[in-house]
């Protein structure tokens, strides 16, 4: 039997950093990532046959836990007929029609294979539709790894953005402006100064890539008003929040209608599937109807679409999101109470099956405040929990996920593991 260590050594010889996506390498928390071999419901197992309760859920897609029998059965049936055609299929039409019903702001959708493609394409479409170049994003929001979105703030809020990755040209980064999340004043100043040059504002309506940060009351509404008044498009990046915080996503929760929406993660149920869509008039600028080019050899793949369709049909179960929300609150409020009892000031927020957990006594509202949380305490807690068989996201700056397959058995086991860990770490 291979150990995690042996596999990680071998992986590092053939794959940069040993991983196919950086956060998996455990650089933020230190140590070795477990190499997973299987999952069932709320649990996963590694190559050493160690069992974990999983709060990562493949970084969000697994709303119903691992290897849900209905999803597996549907996928098995469809793969017998062939894996890909690169030609239209009835399944993708069914999926697109359902999405437009479930997310009414999306009058038309186009399917892609990753969230990154969806956001990149939405940005290009917004630029093509408006004939403008500037994009606005918020510090701490992640929108995949497209060049225009790997940008950090310049020296002031109204200055041009700077590359946040090697290989992103300064000239391109300068077309993206970066503001502080939840800061309505900065937004108003920017629109007053440059409103007519802005193609789009892209935002995670609930931020899930700087741990989890909820929008302040009024923030998203003001964003909607300002973009509309200045002819800029509002893009809700719901790759993480779509069908995770509620059926229909954060836009259903906050009652806001964006011009474009991007979806991913949950809509694919664990398969490579994402989408972008919005107002018909905008979507019809896409090739082959319009001048904005966008394509994909495997886009709308029948196997991925099948997994996604079943995942979303299962999400229609009555009361599912209330149950998820209750379980998630029980878990996170329990963890915070235990932490405080043992001398760790903590805070938490959650919505549906998504949660934020902070080693900081007051809930952060932007990246600057998120960065003030106690990373050393998180890392010690993370490793203690992993040792006890609880798999949390390996970074203080990632959101966590509870699935519909989690029950009070997993929650109790998690809370008693946490109590043991906090006891050992006690301050
Ligand atoms: C995960 C994520 C993406 C990128 O999706 P990939 O499928 O990893 O390319 C984009 N936006 C948000 C909000 C995400 O959480």
PDB file of N, CA, C and O in Angstrom, residues 10-63:
ATOM      1  N   UNK A  10       6.225  11.294  -5.212  1.00  0.00           N
ATOM      2  CA  UNK A  10       6.158  10.927  -6.627  1.00  0.00           C
ATOM      3  C   UNK A  10       5.443  12.016  -7.430  1.00  0.00           C
ATOM      4  O   UNK A  10       5.893  12.397  -8.514  1.00  0.00           O
ATOM      5  N   UNK A  11       4.346  12.533  -6.877  1.00  0.00           N
ATOM      6  CA  UNK A  11       3.577  13.579  -7.567  1.00  0.00           C
ATOM      7  C   UNK A  11       4.454  14.794  -7.861  1.00  0.00           C
ATOM      8  O   UNK A  11       4.391  15.392  -8.938  1.00  0.00           O
ATOM      9  N   UNK A  12       5.314  15.143  -6.890  1.00  0.00           N
ATOM     10  CA  UNK A  12       6.137  16.346  -7.056  1.00  0.00           C
ATOM     11  C   UNK A  12       7.194  16.192  -8.153  1.00  0.00           C
ATOM     12  O   UNK A  12       7.697  17.178  -8.671  1.00  0.00           O
ATOM     13  N   UNK A  13       7.500  14.943  -8.493  1.00  0.00           N
ATOM     14  CA  UNK A  13       8.438  14.737  -9.604  1.00  0.00           C
ATOM     15  C   UNK A  13       7.803  15.035 -10.947  1.00  0.00           C
ATOM     16  O   UNK A  13       8.474  15.438 -11.887  1.00  0.00           O
ATOM     17  N   UNK A  14       6.506  14.784 -11.057  1.00  0.00           N
ATOM     18  CA  UNK A  14       5.874  14.832 -12.384  1.00  0.00           C
ATOM     19  C   UNK A  14       4.861  15.955 -12.558  1.00  0.00           C
ATOM     20  O   UNK A  14       4.451  16.243 -13.669  1.00  0.00           O
ATOM     21  N   UNK A  15       4.435  16.551 -11.440  1.00  0.00           N
ATOM     22  CA  UNK A  15       3.422  17.615 -11.499  1.00  0.00           C
ATOM     23  C   UNK A  15       3.969  18.783 -10.673  1.00  0.00           C
ATOM     24  O   UNK A  15       4.444  18.558  -9.554  1.00  0.00           O
ATOM     25  N   UNK A  16       3.947  20.004 -11.193  1.00  0.00           N
ATOM     26  CA  UNK A  16       4.493  21.133 -10.414  1.00  0.00           C
ATOM     27  C   UNK A  16       3.811  21.243  -9.049  1.00  0.00           C
ATOM     28  O   UNK A  16       2.587  21.342  -8.968  1.00  0.00           O
ATOM     29  N   UNK A  17       4.608  21.142  -7.993  1.00  0.00           N
ATOM     30  CA  UNK A  17       4.055  21.211  -6.644  1.00  0.00           C
ATOM     31  C   UNK A  17       3.267  19.972  -6.257  1.00  0.00           C
ATOM     32  O   UNK A  17       2.708  19.896  -5.165  1.00  0.00           O
ATOM     33  N   UNK A  18       3.206  18.996  -7.159  1.00  0.00           N
ATOM     34  CA  UNK A  18       2.518  17.742  -6.866  1.00  0.00           C
ATOM     35  C   UNK A  18       1.023  17.793  -7.043  1.00  0.00           C
ATOM     36  O   UNK A  18       0.319  16.823  -6.743  1.00  0.00           O
ATOM     37  N   UNK A  19       0.492  18.926  -7.507  1.00  0.00           N
ATOM     38  CA  UNK A  19      -0.967  19.091  -7.580  1.00  0.00           C
ATOM     39  C   UNK A  19      -1.402  19.728  -8.892  1.00  0.00           C
ATOM     40  O   UNK A  19      -0.612  20.402  -9.548  1.00  0.00           O
ATOM     41  N   UNK A  20      -2.669  19.544  -9.220  1.00  0.00           N
ATOM     42  CA  UNK A  20      -3.224  20.158 -10.426  1.00  0.00           C
ATOM     43  C   UNK A  20      -4.029  21.422 -10.142  1.00  0.00           C
ATOM     44  O   UNK A  20      -4.680  21.965 -11.036  1.00  0.00           O
ATOM     45  N   UNK A  21      -3.992  21.893  -8.895  1.00  0.00           N
ATOM     46  CA  UNK A  21      -4.612  23.165  -8.512  1.00  0.00           C
ATOM     47  C   UNK A  21      -3.960  23.544  -7.176  1.00  0.00           C
ATOM     48  O   UNK A  21      -3.907  22.700  -6.266  1.00  0.00           O
ATOM     49  N   UNK A  22      -3.395  24.761  -7.070  1.00  0.00           N
ATOM     50  CA  UNK A  22      -2.428  25.049  -6.011  1.00  0.00           C
ATOM     51  C   UNK A  22      -2.881  24.796  -4.566  1.00  0.00           C
ATOM     52  O   UNK A  22      -2.096  24.308  -3.758  1.00  0.00           O
ATOM     53  N   UNK A  23      -4.134  25.127  -4.208  1.00  0.00           N
ATOM     54  CA  UNK A  23      -4.517  25.058  -2.796  1.00  0.00           C
ATOM     55  C   UNK A  23      -4.473  23.621  -2.264  1.00  0.00           C
ATOM     56  O   UNK A  23      -4.316  23.388  -1.069  1.00  0.00           O
ATOM     57  N   UNK A  24      -4.541  22.644  -3.186  1.00  0.00           N
ATOM     58  CA  UNK A  24      -4.513  21.241  -2.762  1.00  0.00           C
ATOM     59  C   UNK A  24      -3.168  20.842  -2.149  1.00  0.00           C
ATOM     60  O   UNK A  24      -3.057  19.796  -1.511  1.00  0.00           O
ATOM     61  N   UNK A  25      -2.134  21.669  -2.384  1.00  0.00           N
ATOM     62  CA  UNK A  25      -0.789  21.285  -1.945  1.00  0.00           C
ATOM     63  C   UNK A  25      -0.542  21.517  -0.455  1.00  0.00           C
ATOM     64  O   UNK A  25       0.526  21.194   0.054  1.00  0.00           O
ATOM     65  N   UNK A  26      -1.536  22.104   0.263  1.00  0.00           N
ATOM     66  CA  UNK A  26      -1.396  22.322   1.712  1.00  0.00           C
ATOM     67  C   UNK A  26      -0.304  23.332   2.060  1.00  0.00           C
ATOM     68  O   UNK A  26       0.206  23.341   3.173  1.00  0.00           O
ATOM     69  N   UNK A  27       0.101  24.202   1.092  1.00  0.00           N
ATOM     70  CA  UNK A  27       1.151  25.173   1.376  1.00  0.00           C
ATOM     71  C   UNK A  27       0.758  26.114   2.507  1.00  0.00           C
ATOM     72  O   UNK A  27       1.586  26.525   3.315  1.00  0.00           O
ATOM     73  N   UNK A  28      -0.530  26.474   2.574  1.00  0.00           N
ATOM     74  CA  UNK A  28      -0.989  27.440   3.552  1.00  0.00           C
ATOM     75  C   UNK A  28      -0.959  26.867   4.973  1.00  0.00           C
ATOM     76  O   UNK A  28      -0.637  27.560   5.928  1.00  0.00           O
ATOM     77  N   UNK A  29      -1.278  25.577   5.115  1.00  0.00           N
ATOM     78  CA  UNK A  29      -1.332  24.963   6.448  1.00  0.00           C
ATOM     79  C   UNK A  29      -0.100  24.123   6.755  1.00  0.00           C
ATOM     80  O   UNK A  29       0.114  23.722   7.900  1.00  0.00           O
ATOM     81  N   UNK A  30       0.712  23.832   5.738  1.00  0.00           N
ATOM     82  CA  UNK A  30       1.877  22.980   5.935  1.00  0.00           C
ATOM     83  C   UNK A  30       1.491  21.510   5.950  1.00  0.00           C
ATOM     84  O   UNK A  30       0.310  21.166   6.080  1.00  0.00           O
ATOM     85  N   UNK A  31       2.503  20.631   5.791  1.00  0.00           N
ATOM     86  CA  UNK A  31       2.233  19.189   5.835  1.00  0.00           C
ATOM     87  C   UNK A  31       1.914  18.624   4.464  1.00  0.00           C
ATOM     88  O   UNK A  31       2.143  19.248   3.435  1.00  0.00           O
ATOM     89  N   UNK A  32       1.379  17.413   4.496  1.00  0.00           N
ATOM     90  CA  UNK A  32       1.176  16.606   3.295  1.00  0.00           C
ATOM     91  C   UNK A  32      -0.316  16.432   3.060  1.00  0.00           C
ATOM     92  O   UNK A  32      -1.038  16.075   3.975  1.00  0.00           O
ATOM     93  N   UNK A  33      -0.787  16.613   1.819  1.00  0.00           N
ATOM     94  CA  UNK A  33      -2.217  16.358   1.597  1.00  0.00           C
ATOM     95  C   UNK A  33      -2.511  14.859   1.558  1.00  0.00           C
ATOM     96  O   UNK A  33      -1.713  14.095   1.014  1.00  0.00           O
ATOM     97  N   UNK A  34      -3.646  14.439   2.132  1.00  0.00           N
ATOM     98  CA  UNK A  34      -4.045  13.045   1.931  1.00  0.00           C
ATOM     99  C   UNK A  34      -4.447  12.836   0.475  1.00  0.00           C
ATOM    100  O   UNK A  34      -5.036  13.721  -0.141  1.00  0.00           O
ATOM    101  N   UNK A  35      -4.084  11.683  -0.080  1.00  0.00           N
ATOM    102  CA  UNK A  35      -4.504  11.327  -1.448  1.00  0.00           C
ATOM    103  C   UNK A  35      -5.769  10.499  -1.325  1.00  0.00           C
ATOM    104  O   UNK A  35      -5.762   9.412  -0.757  1.00  0.00           O
ATOM    105  N   UNK A  36      -6.863  11.027  -1.829  1.00  0.00           N
ATOM    106  CA  UNK A  36      -8.164  10.389  -1.605  1.00  0.00           C
ATOM    107  C   UNK A  36      -8.445   9.318  -2.652  1.00  0.00           C
ATOM    108  O   UNK A  36      -8.081   9.465  -3.822  1.00  0.00           O
ATOM    109  N   UNK A  37      -9.080   8.252  -2.205  1.00  0.00           N
ATOM    110  CA  UNK A  37      -9.384   7.149  -3.116  1.00  0.00           C
ATOM    111  C   UNK A  37     -10.875   6.968  -3.346  1.00  0.00           C
ATOM    112  O   UNK A  37     -11.291   6.489  -4.386  1.00  0.00           O
ATOM    113  N   UNK A  38     -11.696   7.301  -2.348  1.00  0.00           N
ATOM    114  CA  UNK A  38     -13.139   7.135  -2.554  1.00  0.00           C
ATOM    115  C   UNK A  38     -13.901   7.994  -1.573  1.00  0.00           C
ATOM    116  O   UNK A  38     -13.345   8.479  -0.571  1.00  0.00           O
ATOM    117  N   UNK A  39     -15.181   8.183  -1.894  1.00  0.00           N
ATOM    118  CA  UNK A  39     -16.055   8.943  -1.017  1.00  0.00           C
ATOM    119  C   UNK A  39     -17.420   8.313  -1.005  1.00  0.00           C
ATOM    120  O   UNK A  39     -17.823   7.650  -1.976  1.00  0.00           O
ATOM    121  N   UNK A  40     -18.134   8.464   0.098  1.00  0.00           N
ATOM    122  CA  UNK A  40     -19.511   7.982   0.183  1.00  0.00           C
ATOM    123  C   UNK A  40     -20.270   8.925   1.106  1.00  0.00           C
ATOM    124  O   UNK A  40     -19.883   9.090   2.265  1.00  0.00           O
ATOM    125  N   UNK A  41     -21.309   9.562   0.561  1.00  0.00           N
ATOM    126  CA  UNK A  41     -22.087  10.494   1.374  1.00  0.00           C
ATOM    127  C   UNK A  41     -21.200  11.595   1.925  1.00  0.00           C
ATOM    128  O   UNK A  41     -20.491  12.267   1.182  1.00  0.00           O
ATOM    129  N   UNK A  42     -21.179  11.780   3.256  1.00  0.00           N
ATOM    130  CA  UNK A  42     -20.414  12.874   3.841  1.00  0.00           C
ATOM    131  C   UNK A  42     -18.952  12.520   4.129  1.00  0.00           C
ATOM    132  O   UNK A  42     -18.240  13.312   4.741  1.00  0.00           O
ATOM    133  N   UNK A  43     -18.511  11.312   3.727  1.00  0.00           N
ATOM    134  CA  UNK A  43     -17.175  10.855   4.131  1.00  0.00           C
ATOM    135  C   UNK A  43     -16.270  10.531   2.948  1.00  0.00           C
ATOM    136  O   UNK A  43     -16.745  10.153   1.883  1.00  0.00           O
ATOM    137  N   UNK A  44     -14.951  10.672   3.179  1.00  0.00           N
ATOM    138  CA  UNK A  44     -13.946  10.268   2.183  1.00  0.00           C
ATOM    139  C   UNK A  44     -12.871   9.427   2.859  1.00  0.00           C
ATOM    140  O   UNK A  44     -12.713   9.477   4.086  1.00  0.00           O
ATOM    141  N   UNK A  45     -12.135   8.646   2.043  1.00  0.00           N
ATOM    142  CA  UNK A  45     -11.045   7.806   2.537  1.00  0.00           C
ATOM    143  C   UNK A  45      -9.787   8.077   1.737  1.00  0.00           C
ATOM    144  O   UNK A  45      -9.870   8.331   0.521  1.00  0.00           O
ATOM    145  N   UNK A  46      -8.626   8.029   2.431  1.00  0.00           N
ATOM    146  CA  UNK A  46      -7.369   8.237   1.709  1.00  0.00           C
ATOM    147  C   UNK A  46      -6.676   6.903   1.437  1.00  0.00           C
ATOM    148  O   UNK A  46      -7.187   5.840   1.819  1.00  0.00           O
ATOM    149  N   UNK A  47      -5.518   6.974   0.747  1.00  0.00           N
ATOM    150  CA  UNK A  47      -4.820   5.741   0.352  1.00  0.00           C
ATOM    151  C   UNK A  47      -4.378   4.908   1.551  1.00  0.00           C
ATOM    152  O   UNK A  47      -4.117   3.718   1.418  1.00  0.00           O
ATOM    153  N   UNK A  48      -4.282   5.547   2.726  1.00  0.00           N
ATOM    154  CA  UNK A  48      -3.903   4.785   3.922  1.00  0.00           C
ATOM    155  C   UNK A  48      -5.132   4.237   4.635  1.00  0.00           C
ATOM    156  O   UNK A  48      -5.047   3.754   5.761  1.00  0.00           O
ATOM    157  N   UNK A  49      -6.310   4.364   3.979  1.00  0.00           N
ATOM    158  CA  UNK A  49      -7.591   3.886   4.513  1.00  0.00           C
ATOM    159  C   UNK A  49      -8.040   4.667   5.738  1.00  0.00           C
ATOM    160  O   UNK A  49      -8.856   4.198   6.531  1.00  0.00           O
ATOM    161  N   UNK A  50      -7.497   5.875   5.898  1.00  0.00           N
ATOM    162  CA  UNK A  50      -8.001   6.743   6.969  1.00  0.00           C
ATOM    163  C   UNK A  50      -9.294   7.396   6.481  1.00  0.00           C
ATOM    164  O   UNK A  50      -9.395   7.828   5.341  1.00  0.00           O
ATOM    165  N   UNK A  51     -10.278   7.443   7.398  1.00  0.00           N
ATOM    166  CA  UNK A  51     -11.604   7.978   7.054  1.00  0.00           C
ATOM    167  C   UNK A  51     -11.729   9.411   7.568  1.00  0.00           C
ATOM    168  O   UNK A  51     -11.250   9.730   8.654  1.00  0.00           O
ATOM    169  N   UNK A  52     -12.366  10.263   6.774  1.00  0.00           N
ATOM    170  CA  UNK A  52     -12.584  11.652   7.183  1.00  0.00           C
ATOM    171  C   UNK A  52     -14.035  12.046   6.945  1.00  0.00           C
ATOM    172  O   UNK A  52     -14.643  11.636   5.947  1.00  0.00           O
ATOM    173  N   UNK A  53     -14.564  12.917   7.801  1.00  0.00           N
ATOM    174  CA  UNK A  53     -15.810  13.621   7.495  1.00  0.00           C
ATOM    175  C   UNK A  53     -15.404  14.806   6.627  1.00  0.00           C
ATOM    176  O   UNK A  53     -14.493  15.556   6.979  1.00  0.00           O
ATOM    177  N   UNK A  54     -16.077  14.950   5.492  1.00  0.00           N
ATOM    178  CA  UNK A  54     -15.627  15.903   4.474  1.00  0.00           C
ATOM    179  C   UNK A  54     -16.437  17.204   4.497  1.00  0.00           C
ATOM    180  O   UNK A  54     -17.652  17.173   4.287  1.00  0.00           O
ATOM    181  N   UNK A  55     -15.760  18.315   4.740  1.00  0.00           N
ATOM    182  CA  UNK A  55     -16.415  19.633   4.650  1.00  0.00           C
ATOM    183  C   UNK A  55     -15.864  20.456   3.473  1.00  0.00           C
ATOM    184  O   UNK A  55     -15.987  21.666   3.456  1.00  0.00           O
ATOM    185  N   UNK A  56     -15.228  19.760   2.510  1.00  0.00           N
ATOM    186  CA  UNK A  56     -14.745  20.431   1.313  1.00  0.00           C
ATOM    187  C   UNK A  56     -15.680  20.128   0.130  1.00  0.00           C
ATOM    188  O   UNK A  56     -16.029  21.019  -0.643  1.00  0.00           O
ATOM    189  N   UNK A  57     -16.108  18.877   0.031  1.00  0.00           N
ATOM    190  CA  UNK A  57     -17.084  18.499  -0.993  1.00  0.00           C
ATOM    191  C   UNK A  57     -16.622  18.851  -2.396  1.00  0.00           C
ATOM    192  O   UNK A  57     -17.385  19.410  -3.179  1.00  0.00           O
ATOM    193  N   UNK A  58     -15.325  18.530  -2.682  1.00  0.00           N
ATOM    194  CA  UNK A  58     -14.732  18.865  -3.980  1.00  0.00           C
ATOM    195  C   UNK A  58     -14.769  20.370  -4.238  1.00  0.00           C
ATOM    196  O   UNK A  58     -14.916  20.821  -5.367  1.00  0.00           O
ATOM    197  N   UNK A  59     -14.688  21.158  -3.159  1.00  0.00           N
ATOM    198  CA  UNK A  59     -14.704  22.627  -3.207  1.00  0.00           C
ATOM    199  C   UNK A  59     -16.081  23.173  -3.593  1.00  0.00           C
ATOM    200  O   UNK A  59     -16.196  24.239  -4.206  1.00  0.00           O
ATOM    201  N   UNK A  60     -17.111  22.413  -3.244  1.00  0.00           N
ATOM    202  CA  UNK A  60     -18.459  22.952  -3.401  1.00  0.00           C
ATOM    203  C   UNK A  60     -19.469  22.155  -4.202  1.00  0.00           C
ATOM    204  O   UNK A  60     -20.653  22.186  -3.896  1.00  0.00           O
ATOM    205  N   UNK A  61     -19.049  21.455  -5.262  1.00  0.00           N
ATOM    206  CA  UNK A  61     -20.041  20.811  -6.136  1.00  0.00           C
ATOM    207  C   UNK A  61     -20.941  19.773  -5.469  1.00  0.00           C
ATOM    208  O   UNK A  61     -22.081  19.600  -5.878  1.00  0.00           O
ATOM    209  N   UNK A  62     -20.427  19.064  -4.450  1.00  0.00           N
ATOM    210  CA  UNK A  62     -21.125  17.871  -3.968  1.00  0.00           C
ATOM    211  C   UNK A  62     -22.227  18.207  -2.961  1.00  0.00           C
ATOM    212  O   UNK A  62     -22.162  17.856  -1.790  1.00  0.00           O
ATOM    213  N   UNK A  63     -23.271  18.857  -3.454  1.00  0.00           N
ATOM    214  CA  UNK A  63     -24.393  19.273  -2.614  1.00  0.00           C
ATOM    215  C   UNK A  63     -25.041  18.085  -1.923  1.00  0.00           C
ATOM    216  O   UNK A  63     -25.595  18.226  -0.831  1.00  0.00           O
TER     217      UNK A  63
END
